[in-house]
Coordinates of C-alpha atoms in Angstrom, one line a residue:
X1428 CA 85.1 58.2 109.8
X1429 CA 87.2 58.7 106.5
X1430 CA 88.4 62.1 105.5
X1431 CA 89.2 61.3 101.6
X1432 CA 91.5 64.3 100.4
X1433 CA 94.2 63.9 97.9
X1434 CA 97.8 66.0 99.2
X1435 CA 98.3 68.4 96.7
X1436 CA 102.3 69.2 96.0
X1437 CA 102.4 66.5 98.9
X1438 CA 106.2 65.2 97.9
X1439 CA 107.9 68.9 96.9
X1440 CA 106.3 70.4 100.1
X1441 CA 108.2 67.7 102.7
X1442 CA 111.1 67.7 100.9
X1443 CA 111.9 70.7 100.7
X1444 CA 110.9 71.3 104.5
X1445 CA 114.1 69.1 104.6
X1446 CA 113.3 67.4 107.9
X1447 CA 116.0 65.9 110.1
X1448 CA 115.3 63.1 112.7
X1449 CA 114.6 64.3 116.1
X1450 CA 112.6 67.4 114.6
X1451 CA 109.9 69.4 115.7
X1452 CA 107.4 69.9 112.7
X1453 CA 104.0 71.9 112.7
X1454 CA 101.7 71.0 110.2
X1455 CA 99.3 73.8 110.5
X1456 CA 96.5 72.7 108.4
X1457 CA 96.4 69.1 108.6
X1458 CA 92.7 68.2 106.8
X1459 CA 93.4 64.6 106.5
X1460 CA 96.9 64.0 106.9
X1461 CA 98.6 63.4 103.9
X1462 CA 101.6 65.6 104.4
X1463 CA 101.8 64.5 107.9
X1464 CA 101.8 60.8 106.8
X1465 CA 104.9 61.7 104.8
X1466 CA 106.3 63.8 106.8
X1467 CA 106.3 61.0 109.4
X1468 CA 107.5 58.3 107.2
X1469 CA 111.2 60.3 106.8
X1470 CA 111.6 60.8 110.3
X1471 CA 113.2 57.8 112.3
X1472 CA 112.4 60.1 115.5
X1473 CA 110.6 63.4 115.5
X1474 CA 107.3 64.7 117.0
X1475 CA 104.8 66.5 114.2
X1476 CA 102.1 69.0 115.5
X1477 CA 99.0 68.9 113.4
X1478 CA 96.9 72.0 113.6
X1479 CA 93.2 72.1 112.3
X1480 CA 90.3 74.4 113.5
X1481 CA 87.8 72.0 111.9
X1482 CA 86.2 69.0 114.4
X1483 CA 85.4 67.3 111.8
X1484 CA 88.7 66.5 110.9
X1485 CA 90.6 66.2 114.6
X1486 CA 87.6 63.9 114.6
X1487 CA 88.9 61.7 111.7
X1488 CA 92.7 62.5 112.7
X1489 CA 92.2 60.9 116.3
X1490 CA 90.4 57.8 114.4
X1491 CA 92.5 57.2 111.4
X1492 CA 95.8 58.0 113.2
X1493 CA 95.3 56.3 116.1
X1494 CA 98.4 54.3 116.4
X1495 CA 100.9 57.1 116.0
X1496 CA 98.5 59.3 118.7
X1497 CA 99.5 56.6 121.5
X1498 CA 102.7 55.4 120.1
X1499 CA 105.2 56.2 122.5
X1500 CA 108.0 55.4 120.4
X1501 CA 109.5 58.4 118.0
X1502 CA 107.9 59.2 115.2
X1503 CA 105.0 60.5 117.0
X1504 CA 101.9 63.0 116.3
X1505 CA 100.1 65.2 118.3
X1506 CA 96.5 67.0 117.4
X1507 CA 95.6 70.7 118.2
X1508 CA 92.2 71.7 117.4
X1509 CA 92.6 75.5 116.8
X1510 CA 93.0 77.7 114.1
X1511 CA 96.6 78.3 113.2
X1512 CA 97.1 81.6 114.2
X1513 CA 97.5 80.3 117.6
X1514 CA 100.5 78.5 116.9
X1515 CA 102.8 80.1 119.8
X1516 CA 100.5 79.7 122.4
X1517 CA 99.6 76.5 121.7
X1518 CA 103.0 75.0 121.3
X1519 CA 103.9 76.6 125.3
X1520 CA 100.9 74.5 126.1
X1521 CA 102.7 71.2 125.0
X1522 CA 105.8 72.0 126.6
X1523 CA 107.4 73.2 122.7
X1524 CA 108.6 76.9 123.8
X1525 CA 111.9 75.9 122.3
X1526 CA 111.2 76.5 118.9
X1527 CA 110.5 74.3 116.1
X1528 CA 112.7 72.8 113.1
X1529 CA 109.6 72.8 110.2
X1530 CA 106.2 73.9 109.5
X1531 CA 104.7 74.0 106.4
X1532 CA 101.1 75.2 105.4
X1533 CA 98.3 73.8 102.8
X1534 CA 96.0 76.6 102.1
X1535 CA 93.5 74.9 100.1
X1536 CA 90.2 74.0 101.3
X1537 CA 90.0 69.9 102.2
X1538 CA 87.5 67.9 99.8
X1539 CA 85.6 66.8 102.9
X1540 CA 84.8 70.3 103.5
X1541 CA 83.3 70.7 99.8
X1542 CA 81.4 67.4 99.8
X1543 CA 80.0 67.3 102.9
X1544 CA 76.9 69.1 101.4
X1545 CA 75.6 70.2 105.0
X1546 CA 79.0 72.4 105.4
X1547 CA 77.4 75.0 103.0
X1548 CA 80.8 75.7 101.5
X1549 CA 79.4 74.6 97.8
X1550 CA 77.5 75.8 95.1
X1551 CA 77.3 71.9 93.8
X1552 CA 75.0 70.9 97.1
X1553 CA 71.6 73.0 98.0
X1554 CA 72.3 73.5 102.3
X1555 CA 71.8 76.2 104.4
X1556 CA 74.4 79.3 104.0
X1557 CA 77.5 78.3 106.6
X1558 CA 81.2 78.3 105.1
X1559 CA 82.3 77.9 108.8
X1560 CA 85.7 75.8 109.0
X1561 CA 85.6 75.9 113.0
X1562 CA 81.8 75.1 113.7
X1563 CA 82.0 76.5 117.2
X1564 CA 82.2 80.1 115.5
X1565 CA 79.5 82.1 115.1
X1566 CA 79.7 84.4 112.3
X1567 CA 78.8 82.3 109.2
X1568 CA 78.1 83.3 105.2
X1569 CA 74.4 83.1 106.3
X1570 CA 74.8 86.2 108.7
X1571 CA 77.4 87.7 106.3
X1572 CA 74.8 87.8 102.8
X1573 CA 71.9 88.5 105.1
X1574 CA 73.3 91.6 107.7
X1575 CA 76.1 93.1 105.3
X1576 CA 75.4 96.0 103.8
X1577 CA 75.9 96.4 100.0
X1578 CA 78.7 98.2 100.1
X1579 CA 80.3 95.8 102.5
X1580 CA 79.3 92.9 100.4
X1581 CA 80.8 94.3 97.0
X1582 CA 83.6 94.9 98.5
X1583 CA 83.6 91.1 100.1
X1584 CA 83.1 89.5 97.0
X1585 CA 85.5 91.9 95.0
X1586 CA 88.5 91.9 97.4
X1587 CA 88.3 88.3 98.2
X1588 CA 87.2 86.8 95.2
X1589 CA 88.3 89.2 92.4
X1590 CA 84.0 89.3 91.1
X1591 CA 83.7 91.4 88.3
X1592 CA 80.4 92.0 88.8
X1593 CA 80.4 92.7 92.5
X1594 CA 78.1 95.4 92.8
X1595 CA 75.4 93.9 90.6
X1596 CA 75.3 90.9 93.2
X1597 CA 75.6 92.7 96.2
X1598 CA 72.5 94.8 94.6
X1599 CA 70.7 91.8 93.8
X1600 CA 71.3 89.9 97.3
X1601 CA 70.2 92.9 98.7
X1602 CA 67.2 93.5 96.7
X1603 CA 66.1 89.5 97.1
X1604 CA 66.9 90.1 101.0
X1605 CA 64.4 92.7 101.6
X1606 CA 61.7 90.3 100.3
X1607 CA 63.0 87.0 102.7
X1608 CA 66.6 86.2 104.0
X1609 CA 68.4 84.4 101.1
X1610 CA 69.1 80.8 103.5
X1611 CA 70.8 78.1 101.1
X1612 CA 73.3 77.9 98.5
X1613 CA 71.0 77.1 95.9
X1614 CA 68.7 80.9 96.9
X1615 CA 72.3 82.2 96.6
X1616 CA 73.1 80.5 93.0
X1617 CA 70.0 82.1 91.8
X1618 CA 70.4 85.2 92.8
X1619 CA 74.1 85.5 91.2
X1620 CA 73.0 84.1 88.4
X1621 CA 70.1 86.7 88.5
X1622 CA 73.0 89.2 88.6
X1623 CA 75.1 88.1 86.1
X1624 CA 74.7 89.0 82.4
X1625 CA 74.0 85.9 80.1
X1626 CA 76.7 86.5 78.2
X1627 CA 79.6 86.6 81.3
X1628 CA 77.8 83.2 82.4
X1629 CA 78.6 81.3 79.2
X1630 CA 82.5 81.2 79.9
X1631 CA 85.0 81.1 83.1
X1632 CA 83.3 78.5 84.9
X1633 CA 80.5 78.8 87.4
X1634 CA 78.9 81.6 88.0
X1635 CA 78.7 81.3 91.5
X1636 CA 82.6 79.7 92.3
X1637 CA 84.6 83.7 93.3
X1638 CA 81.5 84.6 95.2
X1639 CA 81.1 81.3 97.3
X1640 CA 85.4 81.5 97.7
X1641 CA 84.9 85.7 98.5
X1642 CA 82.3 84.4 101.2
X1643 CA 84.1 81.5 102.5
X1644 CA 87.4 83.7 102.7
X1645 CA 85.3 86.4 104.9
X1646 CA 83.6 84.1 106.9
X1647 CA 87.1 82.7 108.5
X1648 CA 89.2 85.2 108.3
X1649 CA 91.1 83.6 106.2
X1650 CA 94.0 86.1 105.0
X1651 CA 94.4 88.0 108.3
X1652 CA 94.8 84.3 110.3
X1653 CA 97.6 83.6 107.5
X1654 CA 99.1 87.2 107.9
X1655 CA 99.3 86.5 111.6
X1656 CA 100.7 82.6 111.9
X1657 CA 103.4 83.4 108.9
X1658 CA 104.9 86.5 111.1
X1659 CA 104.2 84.1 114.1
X1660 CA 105.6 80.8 112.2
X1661 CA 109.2 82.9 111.3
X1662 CA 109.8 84.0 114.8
X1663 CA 109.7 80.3 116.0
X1664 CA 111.5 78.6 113.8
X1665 CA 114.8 77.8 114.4
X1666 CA 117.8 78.8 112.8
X1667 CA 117.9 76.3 109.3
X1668 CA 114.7 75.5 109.6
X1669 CA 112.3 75.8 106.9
X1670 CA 108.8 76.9 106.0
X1671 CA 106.7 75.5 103.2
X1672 CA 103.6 77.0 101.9
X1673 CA 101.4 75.8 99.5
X1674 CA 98.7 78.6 98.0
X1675 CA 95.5 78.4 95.6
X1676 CA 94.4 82.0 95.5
X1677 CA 96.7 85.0 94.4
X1678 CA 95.4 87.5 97.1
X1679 CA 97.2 84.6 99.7
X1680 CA 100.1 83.7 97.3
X1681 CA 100.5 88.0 97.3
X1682 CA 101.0 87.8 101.2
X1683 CA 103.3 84.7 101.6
X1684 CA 105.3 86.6 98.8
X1685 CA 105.2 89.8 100.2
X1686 CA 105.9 88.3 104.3
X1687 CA 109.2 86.4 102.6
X1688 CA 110.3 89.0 101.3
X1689 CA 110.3 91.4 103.9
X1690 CA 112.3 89.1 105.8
X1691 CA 114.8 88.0 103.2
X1692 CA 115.8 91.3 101.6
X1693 CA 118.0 93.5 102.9
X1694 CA 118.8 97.3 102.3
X1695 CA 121.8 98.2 103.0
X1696 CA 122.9 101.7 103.3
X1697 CA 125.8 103.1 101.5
X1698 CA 129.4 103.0 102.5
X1699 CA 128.5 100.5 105.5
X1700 CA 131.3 98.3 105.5
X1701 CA 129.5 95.6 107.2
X1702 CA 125.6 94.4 107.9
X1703 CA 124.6 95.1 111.4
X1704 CA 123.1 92.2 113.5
X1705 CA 119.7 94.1 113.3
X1706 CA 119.9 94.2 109.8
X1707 CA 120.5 91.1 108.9
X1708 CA 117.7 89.3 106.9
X1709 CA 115.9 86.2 109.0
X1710 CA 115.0 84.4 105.9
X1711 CA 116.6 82.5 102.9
X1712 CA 114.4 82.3 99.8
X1713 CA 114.7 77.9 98.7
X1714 CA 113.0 78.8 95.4
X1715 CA 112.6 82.5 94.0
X1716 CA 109.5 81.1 91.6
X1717 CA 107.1 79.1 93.2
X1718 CA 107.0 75.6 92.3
X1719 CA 104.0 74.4 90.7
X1720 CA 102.5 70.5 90.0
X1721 CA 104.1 68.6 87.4
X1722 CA 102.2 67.4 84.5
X1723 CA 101.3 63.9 86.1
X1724 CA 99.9 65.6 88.6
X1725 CA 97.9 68.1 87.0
X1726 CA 96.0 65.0 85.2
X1727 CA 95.7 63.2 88.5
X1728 CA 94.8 65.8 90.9
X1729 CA 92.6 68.9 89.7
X1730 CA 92.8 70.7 92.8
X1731 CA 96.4 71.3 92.2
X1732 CA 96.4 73.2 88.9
X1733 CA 96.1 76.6 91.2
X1734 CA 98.8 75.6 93.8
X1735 CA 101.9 77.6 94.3
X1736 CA 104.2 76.0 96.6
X1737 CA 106.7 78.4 98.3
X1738 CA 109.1 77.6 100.5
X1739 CA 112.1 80.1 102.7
X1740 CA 114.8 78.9 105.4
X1741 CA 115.7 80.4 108.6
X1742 CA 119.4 81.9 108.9

């Protein structure tokens, strides 16, 4: 089983995490291991938590990293299949309830997950509507287009795809709805395309790529799960240690900013001659601009030319 995905920001992310030997990391999207495999070869001694609600790749994970899974020599790497939200809970499980020294995030969707035509998550490959990263749930894009209302699907594919032309789809899936359920990506393609004028379709790309994201975001949650694991991530971390977050869309990049910053800045009434405890801020901003690929990899790796790597330390 091979899960081929190419690390985006994979050498800025770790560093910056600036792990120590004998850390406790969380790497709470691990896809197919890249960052871990870095992480892992810095650390003399250290234990890495790798975090991913889709089978398919714990599947590949307990495969491809076998050695380091029974190793019972330092570095070593343990596998929880859930989604990240869940971090705390999960971590007591293990016997972690001490806190951690690193965790870092990469918020893109694996390649895996795009190429595996079956997964639905691609306009490129005609498959039944799904989108689901953790198969054991049940609400999937193919419930979402089919039950949603139109007002609830405009505002879907507006919010979390920025569509322009949300309400003419979400008129059009309706419309096509009444006559069958729309079933495969390909029935979806049409029908956006349908809703599209032929000018808008000539430029930007695909027709189809904000709608298929605006689904695939609804369908898992995706920006309340971050929401909840950054506010969750913060609390456990350890005083110095670090958070990385790597980001493709601007509605997620908006929240990682906006979470950072609540716990970095600090307001501090007039004429207090000190900061009170309570006041103090939790977090240290490591870059106030997010770091973005270099040029090489820009050319190498296309999936990067969207990522936004941000990264804040625990005081």
């Amino acid at each position: 089983m091979e899960f081929k995905h190419t690390s985006v920001l994979l050498h800025q992310t770790i560093e910056n995490l600036n792990p120590k030997n004998g850390g406790l990391y969380v790497d709470a999207t691990f896809g197919g291991g890249g960052h871990a495999k870095y992480l892992l070869s810095k650390l003399a001694s250290g234990t890495v938590i790798g975090f991913d609600q889709d089978e398919y790749a714990i599947n590949s994970a307990k495969l491809n990293f076998a050695d380091l899974l029974k190793s019972e020599a330092d570095p070593k790497l343990q596998l929880v299949h859930d989604n990240f939200s869940h971090l705390k809970i999960n971590l007591v499980k293990l016997g972690y309830q001490d806190g951690i020294d690193g965790i870092y995030y990469d918020l893109g969707v694996s390649s895996p997950q795009f190429d595996q035509a079956k997964r639905g998550f691609s306009y490129r490959f005609d498959a039944r509507l799904d989108m689901r990263m953790d198969q054991d749930q049940s609400l999937d894009a193919y419930q979402l287009v089919n039950d949603s209302s139109q007002k609830e699907l405009t505002n879907i594919l507006y919010k979390f795809g920025g569509e322009k032309y949300s309400r003419q789809i979400a008129h059009k899936i309706v419309l096509k709805r009444q006559k069958k359920p729309i079933a495969t990506t390909f029935e979806l393609v049409d029908v956006i395309k349908e809703a599209i004028p032929a000018f808008a379709r000539r430029t930007g790309g695909h027709p189809a790529k904000k709608t298929f994201q605006a689904l695939r975001v609804a369908v898992n949650h995706e920006l309340d799960a971050l929401s909840t694991s950054l506010e969750e991530a913060i609390k456990l971390l350890k005083p110095g240690g670090r958070i990385s977050v790597i980001t493709f869309q601007s509605d997620e990049d908006k929240i990682v900013k906006n979470i950072f910053k609540k716990y970095s800045d600090v307001e501090v009434p007039r004429g207090m001659p000190a900061i009170p405890d309570d006041l103090k801020p939790t977090l240290r901003l490591v870059n106030r601009k997010p770091i973005v690929a270099s040029a090489e990899e820009l050319k190498n790796n296309n999936r990067s030319h969207s990522a936004k790597l941000r990264v804040a330390e625990k005081l």
